[in-house]
mmCIF file of C-alpha atoms in Angstrom:
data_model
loop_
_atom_site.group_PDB
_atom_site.id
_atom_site.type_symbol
_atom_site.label_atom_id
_atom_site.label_comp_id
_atom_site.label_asym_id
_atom_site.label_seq_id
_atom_site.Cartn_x
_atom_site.Cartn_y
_atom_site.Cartn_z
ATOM 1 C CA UNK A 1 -15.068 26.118 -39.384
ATOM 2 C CA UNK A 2 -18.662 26.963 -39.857
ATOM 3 C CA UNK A 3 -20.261 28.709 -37.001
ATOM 4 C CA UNK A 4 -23.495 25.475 -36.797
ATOM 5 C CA UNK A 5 -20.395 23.236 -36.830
ATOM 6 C CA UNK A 6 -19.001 24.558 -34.096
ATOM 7 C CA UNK A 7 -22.356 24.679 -31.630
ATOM 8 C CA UNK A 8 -22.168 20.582 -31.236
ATOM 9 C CA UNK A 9 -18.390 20.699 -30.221
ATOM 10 C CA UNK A 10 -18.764 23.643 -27.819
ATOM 11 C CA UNK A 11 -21.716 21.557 -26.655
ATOM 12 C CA UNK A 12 -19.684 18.404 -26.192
ATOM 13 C CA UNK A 13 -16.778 20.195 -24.550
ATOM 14 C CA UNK A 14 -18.768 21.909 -21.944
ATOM 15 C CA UNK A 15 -20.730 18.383 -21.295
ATOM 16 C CA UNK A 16 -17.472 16.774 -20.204
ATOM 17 C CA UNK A 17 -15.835 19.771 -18.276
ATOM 18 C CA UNK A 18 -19.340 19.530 -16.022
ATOM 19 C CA UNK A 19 -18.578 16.007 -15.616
ATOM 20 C CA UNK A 20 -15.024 16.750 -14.796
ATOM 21 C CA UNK A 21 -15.486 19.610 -12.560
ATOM 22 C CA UNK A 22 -16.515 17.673 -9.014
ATOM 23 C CA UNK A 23 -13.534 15.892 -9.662
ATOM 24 C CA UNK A 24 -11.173 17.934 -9.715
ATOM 25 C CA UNK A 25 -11.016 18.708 -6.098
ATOM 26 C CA UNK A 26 -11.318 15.798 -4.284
ATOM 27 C CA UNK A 27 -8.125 14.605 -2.261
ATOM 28 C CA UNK A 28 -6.878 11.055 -1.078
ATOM 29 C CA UNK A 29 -4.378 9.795 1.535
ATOM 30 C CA UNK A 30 -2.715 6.840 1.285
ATOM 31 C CA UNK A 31 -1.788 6.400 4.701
ATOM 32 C CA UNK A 32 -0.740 2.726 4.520
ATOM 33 C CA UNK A 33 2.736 1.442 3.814
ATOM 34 C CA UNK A 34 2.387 -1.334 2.143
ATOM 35 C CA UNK A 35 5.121 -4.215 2.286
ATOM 36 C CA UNK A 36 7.366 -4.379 -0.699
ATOM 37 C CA UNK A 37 8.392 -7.963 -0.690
ATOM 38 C CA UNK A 38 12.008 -6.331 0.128
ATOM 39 C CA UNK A 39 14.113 -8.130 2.623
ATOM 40 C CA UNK A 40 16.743 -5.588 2.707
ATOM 41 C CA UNK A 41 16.722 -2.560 5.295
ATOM 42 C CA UNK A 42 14.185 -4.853 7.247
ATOM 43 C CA UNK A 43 14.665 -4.557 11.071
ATOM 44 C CA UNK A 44 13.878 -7.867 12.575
ATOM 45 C CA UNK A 45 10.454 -8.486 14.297
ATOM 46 C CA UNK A 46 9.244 -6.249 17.352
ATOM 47 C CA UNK A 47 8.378 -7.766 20.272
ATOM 48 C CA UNK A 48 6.050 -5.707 22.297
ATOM 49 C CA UNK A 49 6.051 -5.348 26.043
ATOM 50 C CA UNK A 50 9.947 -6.675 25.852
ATOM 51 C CA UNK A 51 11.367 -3.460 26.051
ATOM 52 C CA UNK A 52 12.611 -2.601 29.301
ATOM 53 C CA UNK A 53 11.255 1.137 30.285
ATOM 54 C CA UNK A 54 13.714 3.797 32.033
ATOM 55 C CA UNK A 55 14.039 5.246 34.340
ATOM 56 C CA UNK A 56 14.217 8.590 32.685
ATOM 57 C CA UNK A 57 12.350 10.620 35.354
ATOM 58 C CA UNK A 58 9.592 12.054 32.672
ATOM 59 C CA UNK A 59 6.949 11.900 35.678
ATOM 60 C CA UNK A 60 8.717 13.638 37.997
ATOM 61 C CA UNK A 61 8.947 17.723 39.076
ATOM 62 C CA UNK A 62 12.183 17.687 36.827
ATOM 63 C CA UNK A 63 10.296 18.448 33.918
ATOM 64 C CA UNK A 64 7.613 21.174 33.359
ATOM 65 C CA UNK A 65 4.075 20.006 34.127
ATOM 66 C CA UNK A 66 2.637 18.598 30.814
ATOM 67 C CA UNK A 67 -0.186 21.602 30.350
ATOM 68 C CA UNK A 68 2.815 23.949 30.815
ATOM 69 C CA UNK A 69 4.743 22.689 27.955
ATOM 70 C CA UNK A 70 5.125 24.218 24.765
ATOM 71 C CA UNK A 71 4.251 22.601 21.684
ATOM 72 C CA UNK A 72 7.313 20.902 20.187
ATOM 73 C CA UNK A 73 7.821 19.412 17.119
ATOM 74 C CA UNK A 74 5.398 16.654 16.979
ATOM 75 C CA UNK A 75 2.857 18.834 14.898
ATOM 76 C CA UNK A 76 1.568 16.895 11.673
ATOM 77 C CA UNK A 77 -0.579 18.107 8.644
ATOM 78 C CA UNK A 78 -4.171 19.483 9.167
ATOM 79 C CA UNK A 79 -5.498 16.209 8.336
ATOM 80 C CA UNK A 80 -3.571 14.694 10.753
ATOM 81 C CA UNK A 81 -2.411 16.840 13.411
ATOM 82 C CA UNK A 82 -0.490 14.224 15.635
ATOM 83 C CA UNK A 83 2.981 13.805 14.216
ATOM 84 C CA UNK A 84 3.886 11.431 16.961
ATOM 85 C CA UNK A 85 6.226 9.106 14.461
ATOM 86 C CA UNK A 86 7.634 11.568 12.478
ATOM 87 C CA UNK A 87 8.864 13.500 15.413
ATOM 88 C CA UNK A 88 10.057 10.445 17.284
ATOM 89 C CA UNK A 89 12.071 8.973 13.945
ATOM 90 C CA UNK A 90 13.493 12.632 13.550
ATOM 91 C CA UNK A 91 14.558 13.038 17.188
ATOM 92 C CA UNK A 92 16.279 9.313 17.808
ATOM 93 C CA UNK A 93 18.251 9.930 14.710
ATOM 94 C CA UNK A 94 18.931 13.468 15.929
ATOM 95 C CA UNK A 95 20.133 11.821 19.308
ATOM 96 C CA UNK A 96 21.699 8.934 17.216
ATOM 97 C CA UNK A 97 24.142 10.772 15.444
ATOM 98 C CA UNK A 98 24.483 13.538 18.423
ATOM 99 C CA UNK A 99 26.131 10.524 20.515
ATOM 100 C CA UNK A 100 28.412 9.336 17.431
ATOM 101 C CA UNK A 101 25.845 6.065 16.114
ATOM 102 C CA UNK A 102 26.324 3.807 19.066
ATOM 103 C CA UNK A 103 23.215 2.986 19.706
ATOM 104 C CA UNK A 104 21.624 -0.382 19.003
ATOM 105 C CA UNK A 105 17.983 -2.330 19.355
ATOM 106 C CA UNK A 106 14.796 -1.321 20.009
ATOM 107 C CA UNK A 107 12.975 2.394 21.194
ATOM 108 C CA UNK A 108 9.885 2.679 22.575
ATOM 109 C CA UNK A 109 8.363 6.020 23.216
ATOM 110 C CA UNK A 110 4.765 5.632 25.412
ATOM 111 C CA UNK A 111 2.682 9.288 24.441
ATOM 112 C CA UNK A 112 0.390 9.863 27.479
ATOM 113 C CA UNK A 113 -3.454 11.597 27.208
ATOM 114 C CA UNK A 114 -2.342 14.829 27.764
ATOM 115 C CA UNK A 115 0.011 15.035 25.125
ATOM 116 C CA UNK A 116 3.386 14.635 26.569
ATOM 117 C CA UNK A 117 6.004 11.529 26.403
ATOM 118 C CA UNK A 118 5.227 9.385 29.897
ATOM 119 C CA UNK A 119 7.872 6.982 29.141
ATOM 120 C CA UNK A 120 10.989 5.759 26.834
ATOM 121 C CA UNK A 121 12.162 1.947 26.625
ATOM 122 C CA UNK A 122 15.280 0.897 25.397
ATOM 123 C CA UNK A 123 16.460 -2.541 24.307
ATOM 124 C CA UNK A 124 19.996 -1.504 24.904
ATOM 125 C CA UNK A 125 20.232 2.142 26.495
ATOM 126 C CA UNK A 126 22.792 4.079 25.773
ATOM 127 C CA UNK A 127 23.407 7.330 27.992
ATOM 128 C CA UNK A 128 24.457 9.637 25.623
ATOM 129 C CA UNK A 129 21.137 9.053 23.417
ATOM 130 C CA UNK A 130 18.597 8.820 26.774
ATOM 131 C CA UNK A 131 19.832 11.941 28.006
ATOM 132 C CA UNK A 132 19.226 13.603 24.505
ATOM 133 C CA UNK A 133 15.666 11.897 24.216
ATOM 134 C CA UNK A 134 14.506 13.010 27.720
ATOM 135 C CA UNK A 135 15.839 16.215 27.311
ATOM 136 C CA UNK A 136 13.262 16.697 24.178
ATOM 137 C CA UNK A 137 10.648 14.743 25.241
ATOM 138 C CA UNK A 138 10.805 16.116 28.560
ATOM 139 C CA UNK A 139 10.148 20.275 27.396
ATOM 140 C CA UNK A 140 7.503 20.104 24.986
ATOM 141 C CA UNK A 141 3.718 18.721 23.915
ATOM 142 C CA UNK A 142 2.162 17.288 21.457
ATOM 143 C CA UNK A 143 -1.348 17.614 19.893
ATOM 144 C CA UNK A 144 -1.089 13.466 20.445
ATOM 145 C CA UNK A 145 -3.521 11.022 22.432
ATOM 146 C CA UNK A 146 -2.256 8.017 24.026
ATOM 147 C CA UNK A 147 -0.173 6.301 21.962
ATOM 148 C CA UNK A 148 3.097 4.189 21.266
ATOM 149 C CA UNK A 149 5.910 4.486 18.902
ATOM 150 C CA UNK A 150 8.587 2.224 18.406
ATOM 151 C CA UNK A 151 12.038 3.140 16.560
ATOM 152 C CA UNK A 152 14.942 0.818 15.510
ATOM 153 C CA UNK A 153 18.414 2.234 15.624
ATOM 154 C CA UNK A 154 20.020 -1.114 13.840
ATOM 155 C CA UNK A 155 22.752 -3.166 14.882
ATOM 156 C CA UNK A 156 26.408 -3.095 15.208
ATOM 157 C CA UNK A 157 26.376 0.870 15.166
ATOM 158 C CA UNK A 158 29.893 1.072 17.104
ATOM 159 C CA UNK A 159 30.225 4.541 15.959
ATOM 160 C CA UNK A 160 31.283 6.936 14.244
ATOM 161 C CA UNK A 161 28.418 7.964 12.017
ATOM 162 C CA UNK A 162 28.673 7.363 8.437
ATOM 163 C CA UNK A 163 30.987 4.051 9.219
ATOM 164 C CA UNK A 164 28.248 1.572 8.603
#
C-alpha cells in the first residue's frame, strides 16, 4: 500500500479505538436471579414468621461475645462484602450431609447488627444438624448487617446422602 493510502485508515482505526477505550473497563453485576419458568428443583413457597426459632443458646455466655469473634466464612467479594447466603447455603449443606441428609423443611438464620447469627429457625429440627449450625454460627462474625436468610433442605431426606 501507498504510504497517503494508509494515513485515512490509521486515521479511522485510531478514531474507533478512542471510542472504544472508556469502554473497555467498565464492569456490571447482575445480581438478580431471574425465574426460569422451571418447575423442577422448586422448593415450595416460604412462609415467613412460620418458622419456629430455637432454642440454640446463640445469646447466651456459651458463645464468645460477638466483637470477640473471628471473622468466619461469611466474607463476599469487594463489591459486596457480606456473604451472608453463600455462607449459610454452604454451611446447612455442610451440616446436611455431616448428619447423613435427614434433615427436612425450612432454615432460617436471623444475622444481628453486629455481625453475628442471633438466631436459627427450623421447620423440622433435627439435632445432629442444630448442633453443627450453632457450633459455626456460634464462633465467628461476619462483615453482615441485620439480615435474614432462609435455606431449604428438601423433603423426604431419610438419609443416607446420595440416596435421593
Amino acid at each position: 500500500m501507498k504510504p497517503k493510502k494508509l494515513v485515512p485508515l490509521v486515521l479511522v482505526a485510531a478514531a474507533l479505538g478512542a471510542l472504544a477505550a472508556p469502554l473497555a473497563c467498565t464492569r456490571h453485576a447482575d445480581i438478580r436471579d431471574e425465574p426460569d419458568g422451571s418447575i423442577l428443583d422448586r422448593p415450595p413457597e416460604f412462609d415467613a414468621g412460620g418458622i419456629p426459632e430455637l432454642d440454640s443458646g446463640l445469646g447466651t455466655d456459651a458463645h464468645p461475645a460477638c466483637a470477640d469473634r473471628p471473622t468466619g466464612e461469611c466474607v463476599g467479594s469487594n463489591d459486596f462484602l457480606c456473604g451472608l447466603e453463600d455462607w449459610v447455603l454452604a454451611t446447612a449443606k455442610a451440616c446436611q450431609e455431616a448428619s447423613g441428609c435427614k434433615t427436612n423443611g425450612w432454615l432460617e438464620v436471623k444475622m444481628g447488627h453486629g455481625g453475628c447469627v442471633e438466631a436459627i429457625g427450623m421447620e423440622e429440627p433435627n439435632d445432629e444438624v442444630v448442633a453443627c449450625l450453632v457450633a459455626e454460627m456460634g464462633a465467628v462474625k461476619c462483615p453482615c448487617g441485620e439480615g435474614i436468610t432462609t435455606y431449604y433442605f428438601g423433603a423426604g431426606n431419610v438419609g443416607p446422602c446420595g440416596s435421593m
